[in-house]
PDB file of C-alpha atoms in Angstrom:
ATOM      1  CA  UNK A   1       0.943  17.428  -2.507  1.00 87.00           C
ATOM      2  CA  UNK A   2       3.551  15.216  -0.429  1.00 97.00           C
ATOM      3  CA  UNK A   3       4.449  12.179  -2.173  1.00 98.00           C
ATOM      4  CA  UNK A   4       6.170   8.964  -1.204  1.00 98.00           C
ATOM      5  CA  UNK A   5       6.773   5.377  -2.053  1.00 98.00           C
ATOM      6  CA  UNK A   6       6.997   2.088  -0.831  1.00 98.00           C
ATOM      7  CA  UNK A   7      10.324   1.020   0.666  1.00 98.00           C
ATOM      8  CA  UNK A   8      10.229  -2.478  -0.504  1.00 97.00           C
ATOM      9  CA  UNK A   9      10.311  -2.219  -3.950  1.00 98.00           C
ATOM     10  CA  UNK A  10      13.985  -1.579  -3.562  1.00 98.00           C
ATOM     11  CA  UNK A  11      14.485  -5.218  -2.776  1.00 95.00           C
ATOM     12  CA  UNK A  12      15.503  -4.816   0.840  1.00 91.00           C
ATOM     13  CA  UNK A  13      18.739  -3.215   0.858  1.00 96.00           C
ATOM     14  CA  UNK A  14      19.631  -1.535   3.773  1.00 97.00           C
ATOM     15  CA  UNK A  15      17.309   2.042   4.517  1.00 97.00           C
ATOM     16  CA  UNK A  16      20.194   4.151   4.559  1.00 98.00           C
ATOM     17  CA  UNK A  17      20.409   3.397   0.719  1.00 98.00           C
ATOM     18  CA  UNK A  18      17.021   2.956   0.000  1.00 98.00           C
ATOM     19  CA  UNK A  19      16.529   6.411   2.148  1.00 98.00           C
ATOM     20  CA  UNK A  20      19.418   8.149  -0.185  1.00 98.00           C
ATOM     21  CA  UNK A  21      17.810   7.110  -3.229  1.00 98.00           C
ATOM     22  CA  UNK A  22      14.276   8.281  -2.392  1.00 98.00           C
ATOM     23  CA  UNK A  23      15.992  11.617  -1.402  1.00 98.00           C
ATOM     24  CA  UNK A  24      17.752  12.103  -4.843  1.00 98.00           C
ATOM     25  CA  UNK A  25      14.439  11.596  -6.033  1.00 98.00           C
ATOM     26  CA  UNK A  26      12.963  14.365  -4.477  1.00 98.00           C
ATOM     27  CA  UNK A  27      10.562  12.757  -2.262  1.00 98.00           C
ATOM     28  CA  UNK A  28       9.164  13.613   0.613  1.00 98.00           C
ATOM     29  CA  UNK A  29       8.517  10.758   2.742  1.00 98.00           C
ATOM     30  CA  UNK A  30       8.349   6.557   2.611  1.00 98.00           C
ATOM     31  CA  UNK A  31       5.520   4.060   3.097  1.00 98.00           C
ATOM     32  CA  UNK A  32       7.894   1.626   5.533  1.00 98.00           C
ATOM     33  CA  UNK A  33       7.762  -1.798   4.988  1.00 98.00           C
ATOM     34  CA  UNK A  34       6.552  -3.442   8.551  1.00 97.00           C
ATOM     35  CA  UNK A  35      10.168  -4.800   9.437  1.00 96.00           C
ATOM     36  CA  UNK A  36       9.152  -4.995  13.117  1.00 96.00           C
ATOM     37  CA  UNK A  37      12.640  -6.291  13.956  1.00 96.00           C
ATOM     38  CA  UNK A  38      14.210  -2.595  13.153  1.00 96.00           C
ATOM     39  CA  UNK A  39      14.961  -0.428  15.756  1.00 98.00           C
ATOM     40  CA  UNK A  40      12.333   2.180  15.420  1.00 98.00           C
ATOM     41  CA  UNK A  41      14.473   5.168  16.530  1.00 98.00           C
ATOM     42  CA  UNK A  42      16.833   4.037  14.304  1.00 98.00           C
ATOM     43  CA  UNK A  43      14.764   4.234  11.468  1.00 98.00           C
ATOM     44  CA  UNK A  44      13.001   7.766  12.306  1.00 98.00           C
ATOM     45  CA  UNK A  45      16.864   8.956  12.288  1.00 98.00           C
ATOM     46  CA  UNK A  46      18.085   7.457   9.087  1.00 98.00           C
ATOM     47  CA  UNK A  47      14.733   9.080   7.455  1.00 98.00           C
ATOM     48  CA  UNK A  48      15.770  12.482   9.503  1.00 98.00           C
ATOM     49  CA  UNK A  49      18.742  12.373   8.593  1.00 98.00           C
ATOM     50  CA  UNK A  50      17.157  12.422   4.476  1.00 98.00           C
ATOM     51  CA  UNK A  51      14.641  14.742   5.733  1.00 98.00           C
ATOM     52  CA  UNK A  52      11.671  11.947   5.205  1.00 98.00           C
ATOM     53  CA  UNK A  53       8.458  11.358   6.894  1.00 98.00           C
ATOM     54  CA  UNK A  54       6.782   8.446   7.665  1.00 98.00           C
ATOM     55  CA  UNK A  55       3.617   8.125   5.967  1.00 98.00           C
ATOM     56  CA  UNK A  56       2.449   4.443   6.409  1.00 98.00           C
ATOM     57  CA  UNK A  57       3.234   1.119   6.431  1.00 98.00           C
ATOM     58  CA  UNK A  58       3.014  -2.325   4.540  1.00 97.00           C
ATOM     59  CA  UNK A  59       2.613  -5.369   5.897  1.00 97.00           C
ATOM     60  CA  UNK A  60       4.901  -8.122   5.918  1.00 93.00           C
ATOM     61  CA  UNK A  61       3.687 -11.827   5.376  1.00 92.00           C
ATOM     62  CA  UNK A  62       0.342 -11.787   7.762  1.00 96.00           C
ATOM     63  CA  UNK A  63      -2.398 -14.042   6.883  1.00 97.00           C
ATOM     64  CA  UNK A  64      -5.398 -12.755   8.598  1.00 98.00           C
ATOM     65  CA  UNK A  65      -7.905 -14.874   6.452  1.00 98.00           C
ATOM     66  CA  UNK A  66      -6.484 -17.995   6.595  1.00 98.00           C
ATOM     67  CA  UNK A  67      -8.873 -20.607   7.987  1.00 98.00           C
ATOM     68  CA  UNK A  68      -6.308 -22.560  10.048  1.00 98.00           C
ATOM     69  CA  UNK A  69      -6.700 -20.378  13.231  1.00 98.00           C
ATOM     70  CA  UNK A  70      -2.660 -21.226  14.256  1.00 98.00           C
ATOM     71  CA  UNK A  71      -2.120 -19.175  11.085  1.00 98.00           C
ATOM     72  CA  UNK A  72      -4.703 -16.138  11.772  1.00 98.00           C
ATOM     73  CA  UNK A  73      -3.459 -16.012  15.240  1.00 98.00           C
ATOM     74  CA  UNK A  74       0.191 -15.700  13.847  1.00 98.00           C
ATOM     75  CA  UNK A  75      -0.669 -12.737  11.839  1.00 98.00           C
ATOM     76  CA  UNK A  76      -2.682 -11.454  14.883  1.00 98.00           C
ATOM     77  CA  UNK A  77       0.300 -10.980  16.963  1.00 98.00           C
ATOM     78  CA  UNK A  78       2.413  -9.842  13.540  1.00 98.00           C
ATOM     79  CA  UNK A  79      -0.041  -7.034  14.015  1.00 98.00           C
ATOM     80  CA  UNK A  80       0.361  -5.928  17.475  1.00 98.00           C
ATOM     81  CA  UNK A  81       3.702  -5.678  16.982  1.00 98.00           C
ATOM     82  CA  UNK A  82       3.285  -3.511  14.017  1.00 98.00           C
ATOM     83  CA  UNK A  83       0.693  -1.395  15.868  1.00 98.00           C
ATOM     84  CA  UNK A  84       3.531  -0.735  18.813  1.00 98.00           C
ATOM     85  CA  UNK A  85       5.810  -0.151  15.584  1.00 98.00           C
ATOM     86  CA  UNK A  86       3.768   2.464  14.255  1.00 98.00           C
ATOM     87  CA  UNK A  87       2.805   4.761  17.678  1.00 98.00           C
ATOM     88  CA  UNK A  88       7.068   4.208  18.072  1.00 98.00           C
ATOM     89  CA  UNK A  89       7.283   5.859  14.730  1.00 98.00           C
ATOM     90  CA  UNK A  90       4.816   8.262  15.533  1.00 97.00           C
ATOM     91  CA  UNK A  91       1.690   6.783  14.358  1.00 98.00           C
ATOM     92  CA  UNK A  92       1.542   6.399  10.517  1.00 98.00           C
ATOM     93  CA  UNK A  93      -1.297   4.966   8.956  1.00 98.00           C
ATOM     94  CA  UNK A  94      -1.164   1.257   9.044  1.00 98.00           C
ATOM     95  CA  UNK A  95      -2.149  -0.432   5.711  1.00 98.00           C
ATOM     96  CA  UNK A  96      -4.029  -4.388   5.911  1.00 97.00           C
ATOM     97  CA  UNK A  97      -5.351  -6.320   2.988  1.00 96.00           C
ATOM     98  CA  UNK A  98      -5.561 -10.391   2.203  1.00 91.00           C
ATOM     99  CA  UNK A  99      -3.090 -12.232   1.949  1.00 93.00           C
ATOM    100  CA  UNK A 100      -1.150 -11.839  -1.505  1.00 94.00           C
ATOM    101  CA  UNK A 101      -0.562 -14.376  -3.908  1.00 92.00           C
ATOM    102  CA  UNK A 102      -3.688 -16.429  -2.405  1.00 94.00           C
ATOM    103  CA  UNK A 103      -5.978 -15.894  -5.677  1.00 96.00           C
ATOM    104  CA  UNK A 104      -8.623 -18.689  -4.347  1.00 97.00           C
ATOM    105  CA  UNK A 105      -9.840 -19.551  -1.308  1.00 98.00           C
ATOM    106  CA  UNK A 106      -8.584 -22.877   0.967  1.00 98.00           C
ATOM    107  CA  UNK A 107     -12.020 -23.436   2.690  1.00 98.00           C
ATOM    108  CA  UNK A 108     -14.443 -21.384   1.340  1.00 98.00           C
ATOM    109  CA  UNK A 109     -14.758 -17.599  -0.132  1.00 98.00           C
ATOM    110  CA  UNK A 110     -18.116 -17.162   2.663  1.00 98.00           C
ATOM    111  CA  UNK A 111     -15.673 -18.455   5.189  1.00 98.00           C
ATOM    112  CA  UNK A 112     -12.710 -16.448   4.760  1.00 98.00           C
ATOM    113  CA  UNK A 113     -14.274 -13.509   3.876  1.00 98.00           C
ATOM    114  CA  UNK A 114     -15.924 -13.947   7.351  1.00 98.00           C
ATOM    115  CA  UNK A 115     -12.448 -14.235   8.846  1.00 98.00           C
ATOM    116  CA  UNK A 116     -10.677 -11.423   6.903  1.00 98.00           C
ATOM    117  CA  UNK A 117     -13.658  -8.865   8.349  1.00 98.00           C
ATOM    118  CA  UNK A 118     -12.886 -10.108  11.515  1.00 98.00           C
ATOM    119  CA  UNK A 119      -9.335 -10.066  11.729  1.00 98.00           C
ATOM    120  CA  UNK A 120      -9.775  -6.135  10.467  1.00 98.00           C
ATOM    121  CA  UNK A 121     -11.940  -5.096  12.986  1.00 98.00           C
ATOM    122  CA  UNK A 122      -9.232  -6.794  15.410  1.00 98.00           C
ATOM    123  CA  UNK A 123      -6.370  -4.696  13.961  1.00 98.00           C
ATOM    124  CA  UNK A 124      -8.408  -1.393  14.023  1.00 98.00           C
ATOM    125  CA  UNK A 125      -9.465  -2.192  17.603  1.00 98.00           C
ATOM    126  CA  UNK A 126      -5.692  -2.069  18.764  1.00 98.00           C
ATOM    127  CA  UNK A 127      -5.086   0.505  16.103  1.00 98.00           C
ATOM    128  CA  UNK A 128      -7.782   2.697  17.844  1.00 98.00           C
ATOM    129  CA  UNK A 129      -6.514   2.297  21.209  1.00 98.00           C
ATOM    130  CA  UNK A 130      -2.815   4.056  20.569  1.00 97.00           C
ATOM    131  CA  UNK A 131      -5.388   7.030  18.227  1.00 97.00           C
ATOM    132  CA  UNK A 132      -4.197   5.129  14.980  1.00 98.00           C
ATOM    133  CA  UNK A 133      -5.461   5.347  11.783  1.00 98.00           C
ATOM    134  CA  UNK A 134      -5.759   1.860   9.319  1.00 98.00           C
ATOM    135  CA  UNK A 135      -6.332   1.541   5.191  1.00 98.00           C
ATOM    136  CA  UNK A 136      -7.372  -1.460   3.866  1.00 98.00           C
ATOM    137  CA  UNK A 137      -5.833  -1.725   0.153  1.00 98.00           C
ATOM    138  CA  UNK A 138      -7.678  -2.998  -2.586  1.00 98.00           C
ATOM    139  CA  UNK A 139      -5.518  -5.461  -4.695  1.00 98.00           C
ATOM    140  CA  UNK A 140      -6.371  -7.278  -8.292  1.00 97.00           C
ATOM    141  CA  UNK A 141      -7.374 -10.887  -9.000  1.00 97.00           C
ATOM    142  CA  UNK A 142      -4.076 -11.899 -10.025  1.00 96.00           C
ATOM    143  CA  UNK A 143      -3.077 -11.195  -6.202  1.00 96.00           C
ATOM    144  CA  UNK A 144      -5.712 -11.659  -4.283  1.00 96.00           C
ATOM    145  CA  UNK A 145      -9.544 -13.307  -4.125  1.00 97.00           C
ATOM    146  CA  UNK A 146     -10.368 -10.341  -1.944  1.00 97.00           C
ATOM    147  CA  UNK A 147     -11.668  -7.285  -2.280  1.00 98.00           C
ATOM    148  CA  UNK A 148     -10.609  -6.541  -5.597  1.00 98.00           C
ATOM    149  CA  UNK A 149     -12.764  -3.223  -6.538  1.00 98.00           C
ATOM    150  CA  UNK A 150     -14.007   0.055  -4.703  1.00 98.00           C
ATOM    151  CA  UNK A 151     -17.320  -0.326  -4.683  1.00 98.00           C
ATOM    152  CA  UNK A 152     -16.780  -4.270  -2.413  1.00 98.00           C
ATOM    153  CA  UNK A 153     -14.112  -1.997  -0.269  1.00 98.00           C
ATOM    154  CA  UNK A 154     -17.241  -0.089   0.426  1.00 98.00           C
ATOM    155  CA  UNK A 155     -19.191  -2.350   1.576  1.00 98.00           C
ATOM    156  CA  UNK A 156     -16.269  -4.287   3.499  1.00 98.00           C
ATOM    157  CA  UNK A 157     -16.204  -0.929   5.206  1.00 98.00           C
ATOM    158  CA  UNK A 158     -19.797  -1.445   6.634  1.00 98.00           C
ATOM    159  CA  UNK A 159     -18.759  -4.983   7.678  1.00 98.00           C
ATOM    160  CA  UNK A 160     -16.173  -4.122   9.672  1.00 98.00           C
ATOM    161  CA  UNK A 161     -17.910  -0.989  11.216  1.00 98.00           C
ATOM    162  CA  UNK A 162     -14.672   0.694  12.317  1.00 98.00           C
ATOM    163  CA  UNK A 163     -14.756   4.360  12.159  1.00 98.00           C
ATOM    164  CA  UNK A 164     -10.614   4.532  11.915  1.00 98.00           C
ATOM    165  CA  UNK A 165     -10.550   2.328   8.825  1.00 98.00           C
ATOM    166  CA  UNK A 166     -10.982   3.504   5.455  1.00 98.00           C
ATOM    167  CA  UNK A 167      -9.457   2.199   1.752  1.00 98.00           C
ATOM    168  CA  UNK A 168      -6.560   2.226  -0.321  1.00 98.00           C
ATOM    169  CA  UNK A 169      -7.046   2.143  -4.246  1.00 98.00           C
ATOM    170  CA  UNK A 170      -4.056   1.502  -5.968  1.00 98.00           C
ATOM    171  CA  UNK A 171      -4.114   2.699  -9.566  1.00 98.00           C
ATOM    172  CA  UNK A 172      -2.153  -0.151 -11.107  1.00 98.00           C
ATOM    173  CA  UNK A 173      -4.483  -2.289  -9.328  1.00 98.00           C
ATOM    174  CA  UNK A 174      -7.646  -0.394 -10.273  1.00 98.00           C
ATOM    175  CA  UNK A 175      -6.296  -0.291 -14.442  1.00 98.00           C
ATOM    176  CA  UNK A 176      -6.871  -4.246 -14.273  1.00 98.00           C
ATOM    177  CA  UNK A 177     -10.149  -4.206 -11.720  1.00 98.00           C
ATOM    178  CA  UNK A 178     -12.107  -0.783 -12.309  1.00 98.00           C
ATOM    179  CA  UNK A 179     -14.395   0.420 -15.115  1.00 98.00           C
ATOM    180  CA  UNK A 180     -13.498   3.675 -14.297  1.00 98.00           C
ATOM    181  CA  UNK A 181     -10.673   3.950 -11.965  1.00 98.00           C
ATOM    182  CA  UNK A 182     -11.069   8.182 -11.279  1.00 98.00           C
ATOM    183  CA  UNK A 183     -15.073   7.543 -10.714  1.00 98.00           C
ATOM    184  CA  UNK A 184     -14.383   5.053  -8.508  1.00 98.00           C
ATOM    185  CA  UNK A 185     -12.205   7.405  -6.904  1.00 98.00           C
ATOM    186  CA  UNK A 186     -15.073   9.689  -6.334  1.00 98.00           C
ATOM    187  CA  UNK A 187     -17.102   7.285  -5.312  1.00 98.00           C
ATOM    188  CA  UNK A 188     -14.662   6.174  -2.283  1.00 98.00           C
ATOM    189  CA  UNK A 189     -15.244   9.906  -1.557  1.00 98.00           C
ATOM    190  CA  UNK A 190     -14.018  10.593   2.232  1.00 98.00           C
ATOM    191  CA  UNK A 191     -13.631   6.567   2.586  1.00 98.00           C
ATOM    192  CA  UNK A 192     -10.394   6.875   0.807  1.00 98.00           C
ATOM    193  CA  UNK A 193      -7.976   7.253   3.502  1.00 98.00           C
ATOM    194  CA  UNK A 194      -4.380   6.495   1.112  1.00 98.00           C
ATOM    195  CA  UNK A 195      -3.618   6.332  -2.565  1.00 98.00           C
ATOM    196  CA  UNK A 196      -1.168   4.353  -3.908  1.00 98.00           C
ATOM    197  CA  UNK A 197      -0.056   5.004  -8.146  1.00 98.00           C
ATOM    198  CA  UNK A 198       1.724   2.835 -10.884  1.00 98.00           C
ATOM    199  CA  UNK A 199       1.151   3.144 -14.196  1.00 98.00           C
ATOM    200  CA  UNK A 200      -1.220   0.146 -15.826  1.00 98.00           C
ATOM    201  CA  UNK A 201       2.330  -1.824 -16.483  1.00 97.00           C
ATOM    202  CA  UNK A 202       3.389  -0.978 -12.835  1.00 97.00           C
ATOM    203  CA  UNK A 203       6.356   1.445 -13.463  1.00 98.00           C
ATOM    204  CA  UNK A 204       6.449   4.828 -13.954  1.00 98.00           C
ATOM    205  CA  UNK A 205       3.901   7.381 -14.338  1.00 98.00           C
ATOM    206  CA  UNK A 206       4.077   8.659 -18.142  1.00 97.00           C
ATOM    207  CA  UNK A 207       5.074   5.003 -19.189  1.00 97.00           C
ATOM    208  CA  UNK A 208       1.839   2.935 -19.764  1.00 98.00           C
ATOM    209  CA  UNK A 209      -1.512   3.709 -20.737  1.00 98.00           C
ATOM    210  CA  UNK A 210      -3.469   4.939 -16.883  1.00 98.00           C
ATOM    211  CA  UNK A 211      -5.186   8.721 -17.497  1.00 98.00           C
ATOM    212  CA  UNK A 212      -3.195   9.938 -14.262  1.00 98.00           C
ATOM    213  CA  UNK A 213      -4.297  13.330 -15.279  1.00 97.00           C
ATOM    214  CA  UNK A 214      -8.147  12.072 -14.612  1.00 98.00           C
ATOM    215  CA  UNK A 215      -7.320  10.473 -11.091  1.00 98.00           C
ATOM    216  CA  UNK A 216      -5.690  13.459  -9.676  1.00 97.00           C
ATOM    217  CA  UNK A 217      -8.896  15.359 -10.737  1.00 97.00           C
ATOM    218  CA  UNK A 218     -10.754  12.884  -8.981  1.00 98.00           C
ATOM    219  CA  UNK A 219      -8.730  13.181  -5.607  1.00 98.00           C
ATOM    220  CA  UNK A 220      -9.724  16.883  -6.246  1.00 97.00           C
ATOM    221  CA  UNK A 221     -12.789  16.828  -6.455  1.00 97.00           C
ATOM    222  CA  UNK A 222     -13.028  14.488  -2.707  1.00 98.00           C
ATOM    223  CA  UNK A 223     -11.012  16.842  -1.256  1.00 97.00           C
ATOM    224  CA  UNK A 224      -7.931  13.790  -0.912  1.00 97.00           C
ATOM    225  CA  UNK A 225      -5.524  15.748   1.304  1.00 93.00           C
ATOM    226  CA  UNK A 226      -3.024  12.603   2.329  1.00 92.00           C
ATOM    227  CA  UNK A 227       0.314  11.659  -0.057  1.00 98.00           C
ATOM    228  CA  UNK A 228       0.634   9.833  -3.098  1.00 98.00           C
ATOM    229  CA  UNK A 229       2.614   6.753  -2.635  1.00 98.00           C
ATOM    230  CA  UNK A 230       4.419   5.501  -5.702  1.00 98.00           C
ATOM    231  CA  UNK A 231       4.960   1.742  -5.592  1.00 98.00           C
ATOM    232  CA  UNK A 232       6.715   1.501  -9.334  1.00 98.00           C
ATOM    233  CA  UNK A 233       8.624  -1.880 -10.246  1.00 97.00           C
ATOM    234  CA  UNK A 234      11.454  -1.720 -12.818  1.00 97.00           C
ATOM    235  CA  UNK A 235      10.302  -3.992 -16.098  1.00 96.00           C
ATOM    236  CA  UNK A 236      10.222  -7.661 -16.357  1.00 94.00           C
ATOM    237  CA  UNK A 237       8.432 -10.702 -14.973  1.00 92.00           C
ATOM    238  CA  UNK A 238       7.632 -12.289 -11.564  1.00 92.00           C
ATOM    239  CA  UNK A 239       5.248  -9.491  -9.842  1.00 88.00           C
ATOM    240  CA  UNK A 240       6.570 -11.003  -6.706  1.00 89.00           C
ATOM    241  CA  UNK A 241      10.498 -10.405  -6.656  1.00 93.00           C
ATOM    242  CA  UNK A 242      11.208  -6.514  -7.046  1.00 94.00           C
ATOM    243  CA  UNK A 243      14.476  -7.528  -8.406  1.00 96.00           C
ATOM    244  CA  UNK A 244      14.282  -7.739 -11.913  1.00 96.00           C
ATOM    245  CA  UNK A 245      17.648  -8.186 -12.799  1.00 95.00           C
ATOM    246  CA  UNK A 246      21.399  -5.785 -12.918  1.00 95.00           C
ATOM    247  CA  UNK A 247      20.313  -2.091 -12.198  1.00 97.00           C
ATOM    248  CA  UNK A 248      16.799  -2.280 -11.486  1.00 98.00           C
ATOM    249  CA  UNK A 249      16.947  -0.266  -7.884  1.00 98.00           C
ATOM    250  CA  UNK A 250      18.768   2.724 -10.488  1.00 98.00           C
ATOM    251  CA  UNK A 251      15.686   2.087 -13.182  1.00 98.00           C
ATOM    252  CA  UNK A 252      13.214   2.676  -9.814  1.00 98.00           C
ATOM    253  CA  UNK A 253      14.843   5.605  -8.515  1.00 98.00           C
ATOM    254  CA  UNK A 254      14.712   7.278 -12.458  1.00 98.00           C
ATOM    255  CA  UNK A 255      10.742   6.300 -12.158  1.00 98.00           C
ATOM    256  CA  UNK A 256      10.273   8.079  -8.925  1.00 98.00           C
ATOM    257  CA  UNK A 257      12.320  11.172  -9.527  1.00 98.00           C
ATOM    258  CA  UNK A 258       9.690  11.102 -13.251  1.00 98.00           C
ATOM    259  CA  UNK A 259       6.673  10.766 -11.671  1.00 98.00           C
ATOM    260  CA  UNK A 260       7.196  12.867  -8.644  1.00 98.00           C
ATOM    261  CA  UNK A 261       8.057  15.670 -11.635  1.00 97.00           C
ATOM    262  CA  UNK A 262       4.878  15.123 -13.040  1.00 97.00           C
ATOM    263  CA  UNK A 263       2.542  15.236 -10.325  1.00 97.00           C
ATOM    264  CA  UNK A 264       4.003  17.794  -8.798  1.00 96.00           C
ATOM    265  CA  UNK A 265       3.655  19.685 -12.281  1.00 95.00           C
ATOM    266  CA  UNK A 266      -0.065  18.307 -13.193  1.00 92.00           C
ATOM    267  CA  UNK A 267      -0.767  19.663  -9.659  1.00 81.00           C
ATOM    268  CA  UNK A 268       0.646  23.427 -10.688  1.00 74.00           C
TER     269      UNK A 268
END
């Protein structure tokens, strides 16, 4: 099992440091945040030089449901740029979802679900043409009025009818959404193309109340092949601002190094 995590939740400090700190921890690669302004060469040799991969990326700010279409076409171009990121980097997988934070809809849900299936199928259509890969990731209510469970990434998945997209559960997300987060695991099956994993209070493995041990069966049992991504926050509020306060990249970097020892022994 190769595991990773999310650059951003270190609060945007420069890679080099964010790259040293996911080293100490033992990592093996990063889920980039979609800075399309960096220098991609310069980023594949400041992870090189930490001996990281690139396993995906995240988004920046991209509304591709909006229904003002100044603003979709905005997020359009955001993701051509990302796609000419990614085949610079070497072609990760390229991650998508609503736009967080919006938890109702401007217009109407019928509307900008309409727009959000389109706007995929866009981004896996230039995705597709450099042989890239794209995971739509499933988010909770309190971030988004979207796709909020499995079983509706399923059938988003029929919408869009693109044969390189597939999901991405998130277990913090799926501790608030799912029934059953490991059977909904199974039932993503081969449609789960990424998996993301926070404990139910979104730090650390081993420090809330999600049955991680169940999940990795799950991932098992479908054959799941790709990394783990950790995206842990240190404690405190505001599930927007990574910073929480004096320390909190050192409380991170402790919650990666302790989950990355547990999967890896759960795995044994």
């Amino acid at each position: 099992m190769k595991i990773g995590c999310c650059t951003w939740i270190f609060g945007g400090e420069p890679l080099a440091d964010t790259a040293a700190r996911i080293k100490r921890a033992d990592l093996d690669g990063v889920e980039l945040f979609g800075d399309i302004s960096l220098d991609p060469q310069e980023v594949l040799a400041v992870l090189g030089d930490h001996g990281l991969e690139v396993f995906s990326l995240t988004p920046g700010d991209a509304d591709i449901s909006h229904p003002d279409a100044a603003v979709r076409d905005k997020a359009h171009d955001y993701y051509r740029r990302l796609v000419d990121f990614a085949a610079a980097l070497g072609g990760p997988l390229i991650s998508c979802h609503g736009q967080v934070t919006r938890i109702a809809p401007i217009s109407t849900q019928a509307e900008e679900d309409a727009h959000l299936i389109t706007s995929t199928r866009a981004i896996c259509e230039l995705a597709a043409a450099q042989g890239q890969n794209v995971v739509f990731e499933i988010l909770n209510r309190y971030e988004t009025h979207q796709i909020r469970t499995v079983a509706e990434g399923l059938a988003f998945l029929a919408e869009v009818g693109a044969d390189n997209l597939k999901l991405l559960p998130d277990a913090y997300h799926m501790n608030i959404e799912e029934r059953d987060p490991a059977a909904a695991l199974r039932r993503a099956g081969d449609k789960l193309g990424l998996y993301h994993a926070a404990d139910s209070n979104r730090e650390g493995i081993g420090r809330g109340h999600t049955d991680f041990l169940a999940q990795i069966a799950a991932l098992s049992d479908i054959g799941y092949e790709g990394p783990v991504i950790l995206e842990t926050s240190a404690p405190g509020p505001n599930p927007f601002s990574t910073d929480k306060g004096e320390g909190f990249r050192a409380i991170i970097e402790k919650q990666l190094k302790d989950s990355a020892d547990w999967l890896r022994t759960a795995r044994a």
